[in-house]
Amino acid sequence: MSDPPRHASAGPDTAVDESQLEELITEAQTALPFELSALANRCASALGLDTVLIYLVDLQQRLLIPLDEALEPLLVAGSLAGWARTAPSLREWPTPTTA
């Protein structure tokens, strides 16, 4: 299993509609699980991003299961997505290594 595809981040010139983000956050509080992907992609669009991938962890906390059925599950241990899920802080982001 491999890490999910990387997505471009919003550039410094991207204007963010904060009122739209507030509405989306409010909507997320009552969203049903099957509505999360569309809601997350609307949030991404408001931030100037293309798409968002959502993974749910299984009960044993060994696999990250994508809401997008076209993608494969990821192992929590050893994947960047798994590390991000368990990292205590964004400040501890690992430095990419090249092989």
XYZ file of C-alpha atoms in Angstrom:
99
model
C 0.000 0.000 0.000
C 1.285 3.448 -0.824
C 0.718 6.918 0.502
C -2.153 8.933 -0.986
C -1.430 11.287 -3.879
C -0.208 14.711 -2.864
C -2.414 17.696 -3.627
C -1.320 21.224 -4.385
C -1.715 23.669 -1.562
C -3.267 27.063 -1.837
C -0.781 29.690 -2.891
C -0.169 32.987 -1.109
C -2.380 34.805 -3.623
C -5.414 32.605 -2.953
C -8.275 34.570 -1.374
C -10.206 32.631 1.270
C -13.901 33.345 1.766
C -14.058 33.044 5.559
C -17.857 33.285 5.711
C -18.123 30.332 3.322
C -15.707 28.335 5.503
C -17.756 29.159 8.602
C -20.908 27.893 6.863
C -19.142 24.683 5.829
C -17.815 24.080 9.361
C -21.318 24.566 10.763
C -22.694 22.151 8.157
C -19.986 19.588 9.028
C -21.267 19.360 12.599
C -24.485 17.698 11.401
C -23.256 16.011 8.212
C -23.853 12.315 7.704
C -20.795 10.135 6.969
C -21.666 9.704 3.289
C -21.804 13.522 2.925
C -18.258 14.086 4.228
C -16.380 13.738 0.932
C -18.510 16.325 -0.873
C -18.375 18.647 2.128
C -14.591 18.309 2.426
C -14.170 19.034 -1.275
C -16.302 22.166 -0.937
C -14.023 23.249 1.927
C -10.970 22.511 -0.223
C -12.429 24.587 -3.042
C -13.053 27.483 -0.635
C -9.356 27.267 0.315
C -8.212 27.162 -3.304
C -7.356 23.436 -3.276
C -8.409 20.846 -5.830
C -9.572 17.919 -3.689
C -9.399 16.368 -0.244
C -9.000 12.721 0.655
C -10.698 11.421 3.796
C -9.576 8.238 5.517
C -11.284 6.613 8.493
C -9.292 4.422 10.857
C -10.551 0.893 11.488
C -11.500 -0.248 15.000
C -8.149 -1.995 15.503
C -6.408 1.224 14.409
C -4.259 -0.623 11.886
C -5.781 0.537 8.596
C -6.863 3.856 7.168
C -9.892 3.214 4.962
C -10.539 5.815 2.233
C -14.061 7.104 1.723
C -13.215 7.039 -1.996
C -13.753 3.376 -2.886
C -11.362 3.676 -5.850
C -8.422 4.036 -3.435
C -6.713 1.294 -1.449
C -6.560 1.282 2.367
C -3.293 2.405 3.959
C -1.466 0.899 6.896
C -1.374 3.238 9.871
C 2.132 2.037 10.733
C 4.684 3.091 8.160
C 2.571 5.443 6.043
C 2.765 9.221 5.996
C -1.018 9.398 6.442
C -0.756 7.113 9.491
C 2.027 9.242 10.910
C -0.067 12.389 10.409
C -2.959 10.726 12.244
C -0.831 9.955 15.298
C 1.486 12.988 15.306
C 1.043 15.167 18.387
C 1.800 18.338 16.428
C 2.070 19.618 12.878
C 5.417 21.100 13.882
C 6.917 17.619 13.979
C 6.314 16.954 10.274
C 8.996 14.507 9.033
C 11.585 15.645 6.558
C 11.161 13.799 3.243
C 14.004 11.453 2.417
C 15.153 10.450 -1.018
C 16.188 6.935 -1.871
